[in-house]
Short mmCIF file of C-alpha atoms in Angstrom, two decimals:
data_model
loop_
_atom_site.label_atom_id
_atom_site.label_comp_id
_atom_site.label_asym_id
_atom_site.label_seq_id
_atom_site.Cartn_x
_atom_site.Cartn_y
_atom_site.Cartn_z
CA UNK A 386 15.89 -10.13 12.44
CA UNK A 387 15.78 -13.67 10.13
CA UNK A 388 14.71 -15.48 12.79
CA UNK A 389 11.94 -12.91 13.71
CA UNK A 390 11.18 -13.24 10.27
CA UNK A 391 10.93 -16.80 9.97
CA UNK A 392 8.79 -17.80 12.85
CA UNK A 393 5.43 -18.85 12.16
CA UNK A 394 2.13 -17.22 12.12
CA UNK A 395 2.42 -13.02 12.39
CA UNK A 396 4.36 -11.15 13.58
CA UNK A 397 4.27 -7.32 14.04
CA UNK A 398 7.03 -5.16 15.15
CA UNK A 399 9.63 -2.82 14.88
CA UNK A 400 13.09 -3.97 13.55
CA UNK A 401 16.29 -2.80 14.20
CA UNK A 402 19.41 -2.66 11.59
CA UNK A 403 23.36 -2.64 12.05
CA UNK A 404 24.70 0.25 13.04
CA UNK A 405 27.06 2.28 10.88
CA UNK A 406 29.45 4.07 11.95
CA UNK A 407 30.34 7.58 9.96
CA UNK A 408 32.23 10.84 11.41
CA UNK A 409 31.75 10.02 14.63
CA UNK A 410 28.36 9.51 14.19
CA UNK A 411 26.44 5.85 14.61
CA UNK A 412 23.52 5.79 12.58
CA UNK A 413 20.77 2.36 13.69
CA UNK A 414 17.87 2.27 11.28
CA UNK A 415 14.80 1.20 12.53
CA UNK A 416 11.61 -0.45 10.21
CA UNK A 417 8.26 -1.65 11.02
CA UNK A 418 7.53 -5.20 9.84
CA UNK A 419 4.46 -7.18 9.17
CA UNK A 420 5.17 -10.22 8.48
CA UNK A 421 1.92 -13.16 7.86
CA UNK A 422 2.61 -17.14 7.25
CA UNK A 423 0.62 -19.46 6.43
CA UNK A 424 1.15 -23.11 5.61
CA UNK A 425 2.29 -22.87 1.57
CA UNK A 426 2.55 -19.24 1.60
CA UNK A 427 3.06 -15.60 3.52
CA UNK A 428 3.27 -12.16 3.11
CA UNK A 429 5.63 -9.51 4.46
CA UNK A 430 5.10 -5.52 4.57
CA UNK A 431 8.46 -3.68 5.88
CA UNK A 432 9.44 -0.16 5.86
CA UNK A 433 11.45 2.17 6.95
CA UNK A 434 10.29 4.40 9.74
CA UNK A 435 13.10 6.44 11.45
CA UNK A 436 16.92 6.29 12.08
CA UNK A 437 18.40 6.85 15.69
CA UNK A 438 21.86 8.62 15.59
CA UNK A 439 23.98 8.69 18.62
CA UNK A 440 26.89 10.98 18.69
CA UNK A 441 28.36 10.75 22.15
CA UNK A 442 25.53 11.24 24.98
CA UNK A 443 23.66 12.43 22.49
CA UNK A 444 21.14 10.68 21.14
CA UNK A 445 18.53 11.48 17.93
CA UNK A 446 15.95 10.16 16.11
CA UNK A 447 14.93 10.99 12.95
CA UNK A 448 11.91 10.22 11.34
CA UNK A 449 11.50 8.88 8.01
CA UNK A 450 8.24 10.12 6.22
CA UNK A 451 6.67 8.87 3.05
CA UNK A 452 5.84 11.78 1.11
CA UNK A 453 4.48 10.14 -1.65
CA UNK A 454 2.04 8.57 0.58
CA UNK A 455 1.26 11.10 2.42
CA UNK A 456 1.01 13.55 -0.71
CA UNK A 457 -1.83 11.31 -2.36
CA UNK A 458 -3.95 10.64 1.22
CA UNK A 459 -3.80 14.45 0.52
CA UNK A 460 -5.13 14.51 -2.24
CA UNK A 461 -7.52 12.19 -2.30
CA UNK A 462 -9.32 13.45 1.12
CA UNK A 463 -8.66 16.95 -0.23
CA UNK A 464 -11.06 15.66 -3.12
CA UNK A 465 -13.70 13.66 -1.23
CA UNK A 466 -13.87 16.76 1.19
CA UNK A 467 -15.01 18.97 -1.83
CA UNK A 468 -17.60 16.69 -2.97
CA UNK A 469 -19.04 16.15 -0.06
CA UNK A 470 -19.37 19.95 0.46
CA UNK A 471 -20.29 20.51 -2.76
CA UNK A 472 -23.07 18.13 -2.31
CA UNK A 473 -24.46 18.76 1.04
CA UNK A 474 -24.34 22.87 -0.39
CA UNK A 475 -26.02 22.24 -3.57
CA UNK A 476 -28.75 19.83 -1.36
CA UNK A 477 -29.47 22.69 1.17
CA UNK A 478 -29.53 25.56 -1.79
CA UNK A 479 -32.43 23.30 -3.47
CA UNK A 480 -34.20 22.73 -0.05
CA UNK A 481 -34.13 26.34 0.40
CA UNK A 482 -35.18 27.47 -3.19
CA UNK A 483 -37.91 24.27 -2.69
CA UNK A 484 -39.65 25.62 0.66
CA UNK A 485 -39.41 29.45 -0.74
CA UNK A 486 -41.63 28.30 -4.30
CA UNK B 1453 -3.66 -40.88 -4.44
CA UNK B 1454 -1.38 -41.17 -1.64
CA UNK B 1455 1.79 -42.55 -3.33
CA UNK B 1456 1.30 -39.58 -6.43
CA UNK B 1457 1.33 -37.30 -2.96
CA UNK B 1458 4.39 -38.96 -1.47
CA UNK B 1459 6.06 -38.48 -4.84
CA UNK B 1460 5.10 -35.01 -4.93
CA UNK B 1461 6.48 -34.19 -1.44
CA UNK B 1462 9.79 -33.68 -2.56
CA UNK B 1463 8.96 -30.50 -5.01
CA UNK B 1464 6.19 -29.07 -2.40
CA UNK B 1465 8.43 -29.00 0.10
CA UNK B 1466 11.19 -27.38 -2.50
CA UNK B 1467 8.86 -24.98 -3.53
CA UNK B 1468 7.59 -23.70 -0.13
CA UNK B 1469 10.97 -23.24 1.23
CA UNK B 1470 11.79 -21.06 -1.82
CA UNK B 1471 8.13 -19.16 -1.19
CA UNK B 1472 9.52 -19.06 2.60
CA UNK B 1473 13.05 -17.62 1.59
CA UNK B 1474 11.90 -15.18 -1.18
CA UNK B 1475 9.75 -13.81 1.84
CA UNK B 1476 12.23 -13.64 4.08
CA UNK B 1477 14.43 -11.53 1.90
CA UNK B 1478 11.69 -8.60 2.76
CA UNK B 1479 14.60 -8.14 5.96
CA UNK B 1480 16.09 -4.70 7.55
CA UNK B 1481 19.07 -5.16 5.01
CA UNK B 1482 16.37 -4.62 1.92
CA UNK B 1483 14.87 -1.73 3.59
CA UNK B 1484 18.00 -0.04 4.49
CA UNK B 1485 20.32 -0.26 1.09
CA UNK B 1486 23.91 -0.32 1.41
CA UNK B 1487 25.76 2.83 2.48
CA UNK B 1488 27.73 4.32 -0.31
CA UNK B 1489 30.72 6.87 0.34
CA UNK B 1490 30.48 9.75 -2.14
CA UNK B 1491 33.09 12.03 -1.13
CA UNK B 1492 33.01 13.51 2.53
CA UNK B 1493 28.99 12.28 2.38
CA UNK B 1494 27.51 8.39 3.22
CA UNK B 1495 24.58 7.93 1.72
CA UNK B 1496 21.95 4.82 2.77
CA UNK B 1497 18.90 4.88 0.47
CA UNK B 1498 15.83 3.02 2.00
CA UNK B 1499 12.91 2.27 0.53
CA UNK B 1500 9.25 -0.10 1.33
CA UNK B 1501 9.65 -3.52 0.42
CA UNK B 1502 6.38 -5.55 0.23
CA UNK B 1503 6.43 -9.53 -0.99
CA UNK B 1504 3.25 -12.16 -0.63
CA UNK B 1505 3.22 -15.54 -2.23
CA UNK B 1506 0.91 -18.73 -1.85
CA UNK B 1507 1.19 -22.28 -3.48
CA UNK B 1508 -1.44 -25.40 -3.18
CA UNK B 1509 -2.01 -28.57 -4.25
CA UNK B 1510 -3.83 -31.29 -5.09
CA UNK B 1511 -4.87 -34.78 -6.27
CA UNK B 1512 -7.70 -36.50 -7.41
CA UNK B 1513 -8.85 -39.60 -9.20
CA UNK B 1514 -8.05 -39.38 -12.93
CA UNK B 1515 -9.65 -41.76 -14.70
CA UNK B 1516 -8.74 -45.57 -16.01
CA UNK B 1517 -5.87 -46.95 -17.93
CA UNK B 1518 -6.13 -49.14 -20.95
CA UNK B 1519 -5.72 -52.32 -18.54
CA UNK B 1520 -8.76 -50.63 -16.18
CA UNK B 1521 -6.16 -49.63 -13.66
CA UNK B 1522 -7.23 -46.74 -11.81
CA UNK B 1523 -5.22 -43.55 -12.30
CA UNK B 1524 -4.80 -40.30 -9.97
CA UNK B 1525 -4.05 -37.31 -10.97
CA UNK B 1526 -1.98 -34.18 -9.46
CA UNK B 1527 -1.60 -30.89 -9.82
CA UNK B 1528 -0.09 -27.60 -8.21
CA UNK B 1529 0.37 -23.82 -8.57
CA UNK B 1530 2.46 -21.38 -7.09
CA UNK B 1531 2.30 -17.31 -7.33
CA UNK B 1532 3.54 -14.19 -5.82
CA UNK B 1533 4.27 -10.71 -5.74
CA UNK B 1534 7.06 -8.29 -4.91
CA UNK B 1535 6.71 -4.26 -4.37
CA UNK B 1536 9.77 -2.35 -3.79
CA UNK B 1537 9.46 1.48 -4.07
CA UNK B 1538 11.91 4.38 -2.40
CA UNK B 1539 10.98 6.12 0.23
CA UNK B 1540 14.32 8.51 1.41
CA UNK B 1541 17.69 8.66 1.47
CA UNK B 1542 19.99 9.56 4.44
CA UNK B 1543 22.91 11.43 3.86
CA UNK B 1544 25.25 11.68 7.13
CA UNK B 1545 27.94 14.42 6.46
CA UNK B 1546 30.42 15.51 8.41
CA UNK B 1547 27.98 18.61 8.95
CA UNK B 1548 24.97 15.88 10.35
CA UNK B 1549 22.80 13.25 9.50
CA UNK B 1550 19.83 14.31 6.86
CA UNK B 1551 16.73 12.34 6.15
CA UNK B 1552 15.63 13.64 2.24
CA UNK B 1553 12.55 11.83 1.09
CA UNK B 1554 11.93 10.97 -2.19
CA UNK B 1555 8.57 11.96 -3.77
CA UNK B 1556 7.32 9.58 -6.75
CA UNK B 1557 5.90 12.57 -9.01
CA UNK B 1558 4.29 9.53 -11.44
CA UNK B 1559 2.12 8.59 -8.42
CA UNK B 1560 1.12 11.52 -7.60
CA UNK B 1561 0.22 12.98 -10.52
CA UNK B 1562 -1.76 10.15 -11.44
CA UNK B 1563 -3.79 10.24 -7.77
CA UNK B 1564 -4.53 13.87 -8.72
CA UNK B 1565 -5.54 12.79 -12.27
CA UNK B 1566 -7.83 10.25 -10.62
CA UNK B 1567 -8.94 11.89 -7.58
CA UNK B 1568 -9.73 15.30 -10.25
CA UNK B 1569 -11.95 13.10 -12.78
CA UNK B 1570 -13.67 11.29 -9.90
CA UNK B 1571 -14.90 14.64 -8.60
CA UNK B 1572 -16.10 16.30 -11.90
CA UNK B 1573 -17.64 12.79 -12.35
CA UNK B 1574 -19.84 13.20 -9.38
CA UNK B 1575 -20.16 17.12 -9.22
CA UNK B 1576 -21.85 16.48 -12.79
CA UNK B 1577 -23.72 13.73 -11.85
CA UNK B 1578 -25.55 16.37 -8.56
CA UNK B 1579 -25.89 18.96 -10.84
CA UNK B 1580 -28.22 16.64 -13.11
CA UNK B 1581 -30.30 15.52 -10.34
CA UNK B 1582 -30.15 18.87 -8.73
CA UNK B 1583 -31.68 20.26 -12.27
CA UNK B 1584 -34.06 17.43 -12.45
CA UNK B 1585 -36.22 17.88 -9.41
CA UNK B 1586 -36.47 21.86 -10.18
CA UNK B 1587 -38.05 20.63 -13.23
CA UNK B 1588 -35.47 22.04 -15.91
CA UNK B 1589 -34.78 18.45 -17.07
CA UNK B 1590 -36.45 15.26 -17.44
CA UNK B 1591 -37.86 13.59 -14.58
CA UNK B 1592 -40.82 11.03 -13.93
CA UNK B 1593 -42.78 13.41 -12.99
CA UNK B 1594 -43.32 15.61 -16.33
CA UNK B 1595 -43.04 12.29 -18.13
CA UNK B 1596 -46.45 10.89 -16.30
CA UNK B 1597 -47.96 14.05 -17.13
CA UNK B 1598 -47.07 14.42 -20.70
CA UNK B 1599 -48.53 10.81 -21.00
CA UNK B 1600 -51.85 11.93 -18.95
CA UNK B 1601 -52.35 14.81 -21.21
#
């Protein structure tokens, strides 16, 4: 994972943890990295995005959503929907009041 | 110029492997926290880690000494950012293994604050114009003819 990290120029990926080990249970998390350097600089964007649990043959994954984000993309298209209903309905109303005058 | 460069190389090297480290920190480990036994329940909290930073630098003649020697100057800058939020936690039980996200009401609240005054903003602002061209407010129109007249 460091040395993913630490090579230069970008790199884009998924990214695996250690395992732990609970109940019987092994839990890997996995993240999505973005990871930019640049001579004198970089930037890196990780997060978590699911966790695989294997319990015997059995294996799961569970994913890992960000409700915050997701709650204000809600939001905010919920909003930008409404005005641009609003609008386009208050546009034809005057068209249609306009051509009946 | 050169020489105040050569001397310089020793802290611009120092302070790019320190940019390089503080962005390699941004690993799995600080996405995925350390599991913590609470009882019969494990719980590993994980959260979105973001972390940027630049530095330059620079030389450049600086004028003349008292004994006309030419002088150079140098300079340098560093900056960066880190962003660290929540995201869920995973509790693994003896029962399973449960993914509970954590919701930031601050943020949201705020988006929805935003997102609200933005839309009254506008919905106002198409009513006006709306009213305007039926001729219930002012508009270019009646002002030419009340000038005319």
């Amino acid at each position: 994972m460091q040395q993913q990290l630490r090579a230069p120029g970008w790199h884009i990926g998924r990214t695996r943890g250690k395992p732990f080990t609970a109940f019987g249970m092994q839990v890997v998390p996995i993240g999505f990295a973005v990871h930019v350097s640049w001579p004198g600089g970089g930037f890196t964007w990780h997060r978590p995005v699911a966790v695989e649990v294997r319990h015997g043959d059995d294996v799961r994954r569970l994913a890992i959503h960000d409700v915050t984000l997701e709650a204000i993309v809600s939001i905010v298209m919920t909003g930008i929907a409404i005005v641009i209903l609003s609008t386009s309905w208050k546009r034809w109303i005057h068209t249609k009041r306009r051509n009946i005058s | 110029m050169i020489d105040v460069e050569k001397e310089m190389q020793p802290t611009i090297s120092g302070t790019a492997q320190v940019m390089s480290k503080m962005i390699d920190v941004a690993n799995v480990d600080a996405v995925f926290g350390k599991p913590v036994e609470h009882g019969e329940t494990v719980i590993i909290p994980c959260g979105e880690v973001a972390m940027g930073g630049g530095m330059g630098f620079g030389s450049g003649p600086g004028g003349t000494s008292e004994q006309g020697k030419l002088l150079t100057s140098a300079g340098g800058g560093a900056g960066g950012g880190v962003n660290a939020r929540p995201i869920a936690v995973i509790v693994i039980s003896p029962e399973g293994v449960q993914v509970k996200p954590i919701i930031d009401t601050t943020k949201v609240v705020l988006a929805a604050f935003t997102t609200g005054a933005f839309m009254l903003y506008w919905l106002s602002q198409v009513g006006r114009i709306t009213r305007t061209a039926r001729g219930k407010g002012l508009s270019f129109t009646r002002l030419k003819r009340a000038i005319e007249r």
